CSV table of C-alpha atoms in Angstrom, one decimal:
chain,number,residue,atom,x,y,z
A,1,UNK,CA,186.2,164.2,-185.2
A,2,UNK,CA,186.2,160.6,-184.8
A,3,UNK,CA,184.8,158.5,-181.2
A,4,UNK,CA,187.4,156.4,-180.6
A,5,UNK,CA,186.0,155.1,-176.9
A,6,UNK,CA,183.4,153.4,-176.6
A,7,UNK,CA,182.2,152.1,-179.8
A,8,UNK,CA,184.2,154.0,-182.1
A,9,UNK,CA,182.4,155.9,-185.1
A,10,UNK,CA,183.6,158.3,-187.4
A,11,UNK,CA,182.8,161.3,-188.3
A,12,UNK,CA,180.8,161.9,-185.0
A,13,UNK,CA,179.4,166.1,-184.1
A,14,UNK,CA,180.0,167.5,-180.8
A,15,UNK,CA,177.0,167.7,-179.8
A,16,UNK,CA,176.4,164.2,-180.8
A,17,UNK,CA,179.2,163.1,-178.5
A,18,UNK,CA,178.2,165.3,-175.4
A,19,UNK,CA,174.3,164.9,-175.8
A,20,UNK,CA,173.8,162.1,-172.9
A,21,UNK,CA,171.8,161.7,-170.1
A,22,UNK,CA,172.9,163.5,-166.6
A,23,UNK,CA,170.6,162.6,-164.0
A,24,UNK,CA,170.4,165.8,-161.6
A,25,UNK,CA,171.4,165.4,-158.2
A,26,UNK,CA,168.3,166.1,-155.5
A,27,UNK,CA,170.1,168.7,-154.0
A,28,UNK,CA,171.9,170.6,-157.2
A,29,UNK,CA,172.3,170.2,-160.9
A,30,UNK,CA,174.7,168.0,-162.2
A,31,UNK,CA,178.3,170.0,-162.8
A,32,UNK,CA,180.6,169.4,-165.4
A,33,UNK,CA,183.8,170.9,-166.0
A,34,UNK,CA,185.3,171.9,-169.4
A,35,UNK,CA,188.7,172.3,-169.7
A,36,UNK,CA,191.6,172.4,-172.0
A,37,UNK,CA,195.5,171.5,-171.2
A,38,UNK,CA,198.7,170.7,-172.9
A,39,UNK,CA,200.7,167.5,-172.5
A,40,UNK,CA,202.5,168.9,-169.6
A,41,UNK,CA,199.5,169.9,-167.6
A,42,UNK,CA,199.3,173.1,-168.5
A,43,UNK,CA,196.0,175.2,-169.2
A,44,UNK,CA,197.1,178.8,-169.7
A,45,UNK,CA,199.5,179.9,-172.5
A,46,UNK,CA,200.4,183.9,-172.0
A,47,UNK,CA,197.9,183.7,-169.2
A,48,UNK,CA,194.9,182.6,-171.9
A,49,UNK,CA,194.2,179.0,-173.4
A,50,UNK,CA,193.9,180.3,-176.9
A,51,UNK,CA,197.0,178.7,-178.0
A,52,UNK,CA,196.2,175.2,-176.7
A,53,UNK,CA,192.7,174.9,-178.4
A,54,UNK,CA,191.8,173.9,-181.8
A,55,UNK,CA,188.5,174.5,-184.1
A,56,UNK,CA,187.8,170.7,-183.1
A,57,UNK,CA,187.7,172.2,-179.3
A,58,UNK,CA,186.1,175.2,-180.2
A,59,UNK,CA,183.2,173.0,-181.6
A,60,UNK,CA,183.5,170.7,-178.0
A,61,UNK,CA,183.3,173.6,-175.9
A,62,UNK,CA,179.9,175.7,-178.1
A,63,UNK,CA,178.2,171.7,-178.3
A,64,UNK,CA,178.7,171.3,-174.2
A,65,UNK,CA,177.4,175.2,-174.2
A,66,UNK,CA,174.6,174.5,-176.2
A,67,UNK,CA,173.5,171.6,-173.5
A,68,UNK,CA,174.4,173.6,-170.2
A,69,UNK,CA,171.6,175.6,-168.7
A,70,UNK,CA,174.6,177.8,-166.5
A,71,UNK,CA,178.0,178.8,-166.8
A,72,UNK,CA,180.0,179.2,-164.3
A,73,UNK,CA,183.1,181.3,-164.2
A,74,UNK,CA,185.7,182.1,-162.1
A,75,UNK,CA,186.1,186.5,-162.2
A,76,UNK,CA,189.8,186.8,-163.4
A,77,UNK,CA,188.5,184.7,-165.9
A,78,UNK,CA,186.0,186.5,-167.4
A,79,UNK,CA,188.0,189.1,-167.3
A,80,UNK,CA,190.9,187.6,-169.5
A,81,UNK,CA,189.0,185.4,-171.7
A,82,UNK,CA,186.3,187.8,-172.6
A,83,UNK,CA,183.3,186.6,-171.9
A,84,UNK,CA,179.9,188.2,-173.1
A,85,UNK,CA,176.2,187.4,-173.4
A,86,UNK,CA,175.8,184.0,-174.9
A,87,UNK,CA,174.2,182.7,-177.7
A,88,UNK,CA,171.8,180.4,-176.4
A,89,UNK,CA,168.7,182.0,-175.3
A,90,UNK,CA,168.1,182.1,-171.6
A,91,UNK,CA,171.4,180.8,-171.0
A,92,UNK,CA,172.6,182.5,-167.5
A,93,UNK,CA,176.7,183.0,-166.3
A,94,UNK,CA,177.3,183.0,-162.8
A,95,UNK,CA,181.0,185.0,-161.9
A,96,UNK,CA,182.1,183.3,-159.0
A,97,UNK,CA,184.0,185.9,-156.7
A,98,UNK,CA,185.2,186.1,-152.8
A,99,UNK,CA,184.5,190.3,-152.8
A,100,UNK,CA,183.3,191.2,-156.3
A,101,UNK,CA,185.9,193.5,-156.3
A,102,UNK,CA,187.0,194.4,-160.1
A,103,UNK,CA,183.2,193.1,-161.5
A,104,UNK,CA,182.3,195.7,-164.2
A,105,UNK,CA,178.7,195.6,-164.3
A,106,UNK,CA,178.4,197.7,-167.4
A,107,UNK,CA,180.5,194.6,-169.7
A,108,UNK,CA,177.6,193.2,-171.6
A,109,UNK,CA,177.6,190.3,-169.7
A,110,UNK,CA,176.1,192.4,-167.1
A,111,UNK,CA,173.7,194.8,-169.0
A,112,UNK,CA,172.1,191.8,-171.2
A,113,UNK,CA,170.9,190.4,-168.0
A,114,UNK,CA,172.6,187.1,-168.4
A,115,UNK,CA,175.4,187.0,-166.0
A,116,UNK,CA,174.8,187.1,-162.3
A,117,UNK,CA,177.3,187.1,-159.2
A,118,UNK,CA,178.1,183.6,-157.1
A,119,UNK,CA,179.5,185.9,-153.6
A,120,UNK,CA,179.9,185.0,-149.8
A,121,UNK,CA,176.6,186.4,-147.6
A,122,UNK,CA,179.6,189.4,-145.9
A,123,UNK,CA,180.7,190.4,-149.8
A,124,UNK,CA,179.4,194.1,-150.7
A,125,UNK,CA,176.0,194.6,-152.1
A,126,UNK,CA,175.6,194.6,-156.0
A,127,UNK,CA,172.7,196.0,-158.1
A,128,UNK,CA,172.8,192.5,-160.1
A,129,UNK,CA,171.0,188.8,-159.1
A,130,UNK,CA,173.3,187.5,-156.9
A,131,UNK,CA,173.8,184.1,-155.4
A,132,UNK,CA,175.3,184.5,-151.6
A,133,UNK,CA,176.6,181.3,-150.2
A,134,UNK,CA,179.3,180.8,-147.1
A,135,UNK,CA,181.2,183.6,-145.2
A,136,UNK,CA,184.8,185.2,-146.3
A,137,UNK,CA,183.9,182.6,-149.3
A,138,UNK,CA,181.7,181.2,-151.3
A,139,UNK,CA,180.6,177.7,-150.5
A,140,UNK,CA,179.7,176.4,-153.2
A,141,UNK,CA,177.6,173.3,-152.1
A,142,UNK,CA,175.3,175.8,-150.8
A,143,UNK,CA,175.7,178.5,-154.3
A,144,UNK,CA,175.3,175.4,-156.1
A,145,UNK,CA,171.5,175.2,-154.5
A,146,UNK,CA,170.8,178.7,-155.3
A,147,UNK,CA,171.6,178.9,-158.8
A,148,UNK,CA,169.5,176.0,-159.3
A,149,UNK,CA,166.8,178.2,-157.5
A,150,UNK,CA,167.8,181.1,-159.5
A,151,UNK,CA,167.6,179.9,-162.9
A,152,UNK,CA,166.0,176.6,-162.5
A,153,UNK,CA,169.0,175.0,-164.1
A,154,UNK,CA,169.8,171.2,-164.7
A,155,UNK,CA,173.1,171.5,-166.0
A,156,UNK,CA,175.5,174.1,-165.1
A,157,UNK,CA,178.9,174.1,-167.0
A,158,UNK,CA,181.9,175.6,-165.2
A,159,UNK,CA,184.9,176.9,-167.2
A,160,UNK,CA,187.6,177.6,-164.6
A,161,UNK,CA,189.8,178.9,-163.8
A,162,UNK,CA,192.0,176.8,-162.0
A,163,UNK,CA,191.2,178.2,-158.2
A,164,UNK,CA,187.5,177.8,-159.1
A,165,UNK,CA,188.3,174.0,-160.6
A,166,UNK,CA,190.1,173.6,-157.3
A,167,UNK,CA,187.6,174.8,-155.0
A,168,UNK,CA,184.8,172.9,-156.7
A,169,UNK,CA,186.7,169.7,-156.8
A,170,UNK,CA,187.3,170.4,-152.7
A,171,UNK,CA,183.8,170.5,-152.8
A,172,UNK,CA,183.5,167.6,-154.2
A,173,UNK,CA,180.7,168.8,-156.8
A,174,UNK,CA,182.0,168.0,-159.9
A,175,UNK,CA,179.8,165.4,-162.0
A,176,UNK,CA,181.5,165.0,-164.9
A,177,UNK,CA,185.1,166.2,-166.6
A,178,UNK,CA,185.5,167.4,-170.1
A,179,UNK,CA,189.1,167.5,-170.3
A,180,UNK,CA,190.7,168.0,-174.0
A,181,UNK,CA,194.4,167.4,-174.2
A,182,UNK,CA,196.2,169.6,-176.5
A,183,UNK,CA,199.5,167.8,-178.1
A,184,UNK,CA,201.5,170.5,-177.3
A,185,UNK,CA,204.0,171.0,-174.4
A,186,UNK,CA,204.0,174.5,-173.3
A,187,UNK,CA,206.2,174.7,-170.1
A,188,UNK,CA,206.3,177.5,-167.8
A,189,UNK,CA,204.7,177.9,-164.9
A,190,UNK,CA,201.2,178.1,-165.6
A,191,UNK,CA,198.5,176.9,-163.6
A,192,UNK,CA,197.7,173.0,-163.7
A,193,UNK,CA,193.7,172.0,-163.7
A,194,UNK,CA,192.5,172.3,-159.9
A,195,UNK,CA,195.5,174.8,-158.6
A,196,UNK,CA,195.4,175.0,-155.1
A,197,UNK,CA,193.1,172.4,-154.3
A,198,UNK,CA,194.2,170.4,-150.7
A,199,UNK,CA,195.1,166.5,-151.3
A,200,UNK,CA,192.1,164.7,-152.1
A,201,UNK,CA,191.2,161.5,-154.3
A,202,UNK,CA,188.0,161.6,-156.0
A,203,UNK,CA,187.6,158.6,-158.7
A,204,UNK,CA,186.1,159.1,-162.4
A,205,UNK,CA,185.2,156.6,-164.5
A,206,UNK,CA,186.0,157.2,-168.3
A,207,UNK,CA,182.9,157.9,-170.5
A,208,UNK,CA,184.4,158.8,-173.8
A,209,UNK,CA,187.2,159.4,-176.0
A,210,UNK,CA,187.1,161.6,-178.9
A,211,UNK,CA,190.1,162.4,-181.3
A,212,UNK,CA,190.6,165.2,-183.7
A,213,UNK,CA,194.3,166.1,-185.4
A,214,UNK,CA,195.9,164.9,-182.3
A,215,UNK,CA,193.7,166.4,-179.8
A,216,UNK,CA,192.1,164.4,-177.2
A,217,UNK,CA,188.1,165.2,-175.8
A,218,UNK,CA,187.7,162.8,-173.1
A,219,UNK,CA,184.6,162.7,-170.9
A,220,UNK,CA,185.1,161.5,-167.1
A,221,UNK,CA,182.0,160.7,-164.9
A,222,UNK,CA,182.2,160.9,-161.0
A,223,UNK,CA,182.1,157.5,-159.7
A,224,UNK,CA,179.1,156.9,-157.6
């Protein structure tokens, strides 16, 4: 992997790359998003993004992990990708949900005592930490607060999927943008980075460029 923007230098680690300074917010940790999509916009490919990452990305997304004090994750998409305990100690995942309906508690996620549910205050009760922020859904300037209460985080990661990108760009909580773009075009229908979000125009400011066999690993930053 090579830095091509700003200052390029080559070979550069991921962790080297990602390992800058994000000034927490008084109200909320800084949020960054981590992302991958084809050419075309796409970031699902047989409803997964398996097929548009790379080693290169893998390496991206564990270096951004090993920084991030939270993930966040959308349900469906723990669901589909998999997600377990992770590997760095004390790290905490918090499954964003409107109901909590289809959450299985027992997944290891769950019964390592890592992950914890992000819910509106009128979703049912869970025997699990729970954030509760907003009514009929979550609002997330408000969750945002509480998992910083919760795990006394500085850094919280989200990972999609798109209708959580969407709803936290509506927000307007993102700090930073980790986009990779795979060279491949995909077509289809599948989902584009914040589906569903309303009209909106929120300006980044690009931090970095990284390239790797074609890939792209850009970093945006929230203009202030």
């Amino acid at each position: 992997m090579r830095r091509v923007l700003p200052d390029p230098v080559d070979p550069i680690t991921a962790r080297e790359a990602y390992a800058v300074a994000r000034p927490r917010p008084a109200d909320r940790p800084w949020v960054g998003l981590c992302m991958v999509a084809g050419i075309d916009g796409s970031t699902v490919v047989d409803d997964n993004s398996r097929a548009l990452s790379s080693p290169a990305d893998t390496q991206v997304l564990l270096g951004l992990r090993s920084l991030a004090d939270v993930l966040l994750v959308g349900a469906s998409t723990v669901r589909i990708e998999g997600y377990g305990p992770p590997s760095k100690p004390g790290q905490r995942v918090g499954v964003v949900s409107r109901s909590g309906a289809g959450i299985d508690l027992t997944r290891p996620l769950f019964a390592s005592g890592a992950g914890f549910l992000v819910l509106p205050a009128d979703a049912p009760t869970f025997d699990v930490d729970t954030v509760r922020a907003g009514t009929g859904d979550v609002d997330l300037v408000a969750a945002l607060a509480g998992i910083g209460e919760l795990t006394g985080a500085a850094f919280v990661q989200c990972e999609g999927g798109a209708q959580l990108n969407a709803a936290m760009a509506t927000a307007d909580v993102l700090d930073e943008i980790n986009l990779t773009v795979s060279p491949v075009v995909s077509g289809g229908d599948g989902p584009r980075l914040t589906l569903g979000a309303p009209p909106l125009l929120h300006r980044f400011d690009l931090a970095h460029v990284l390239e790797d066999d074609g890939f792209l690993f850009t970093r945006y930053v929230r203009r202030r």
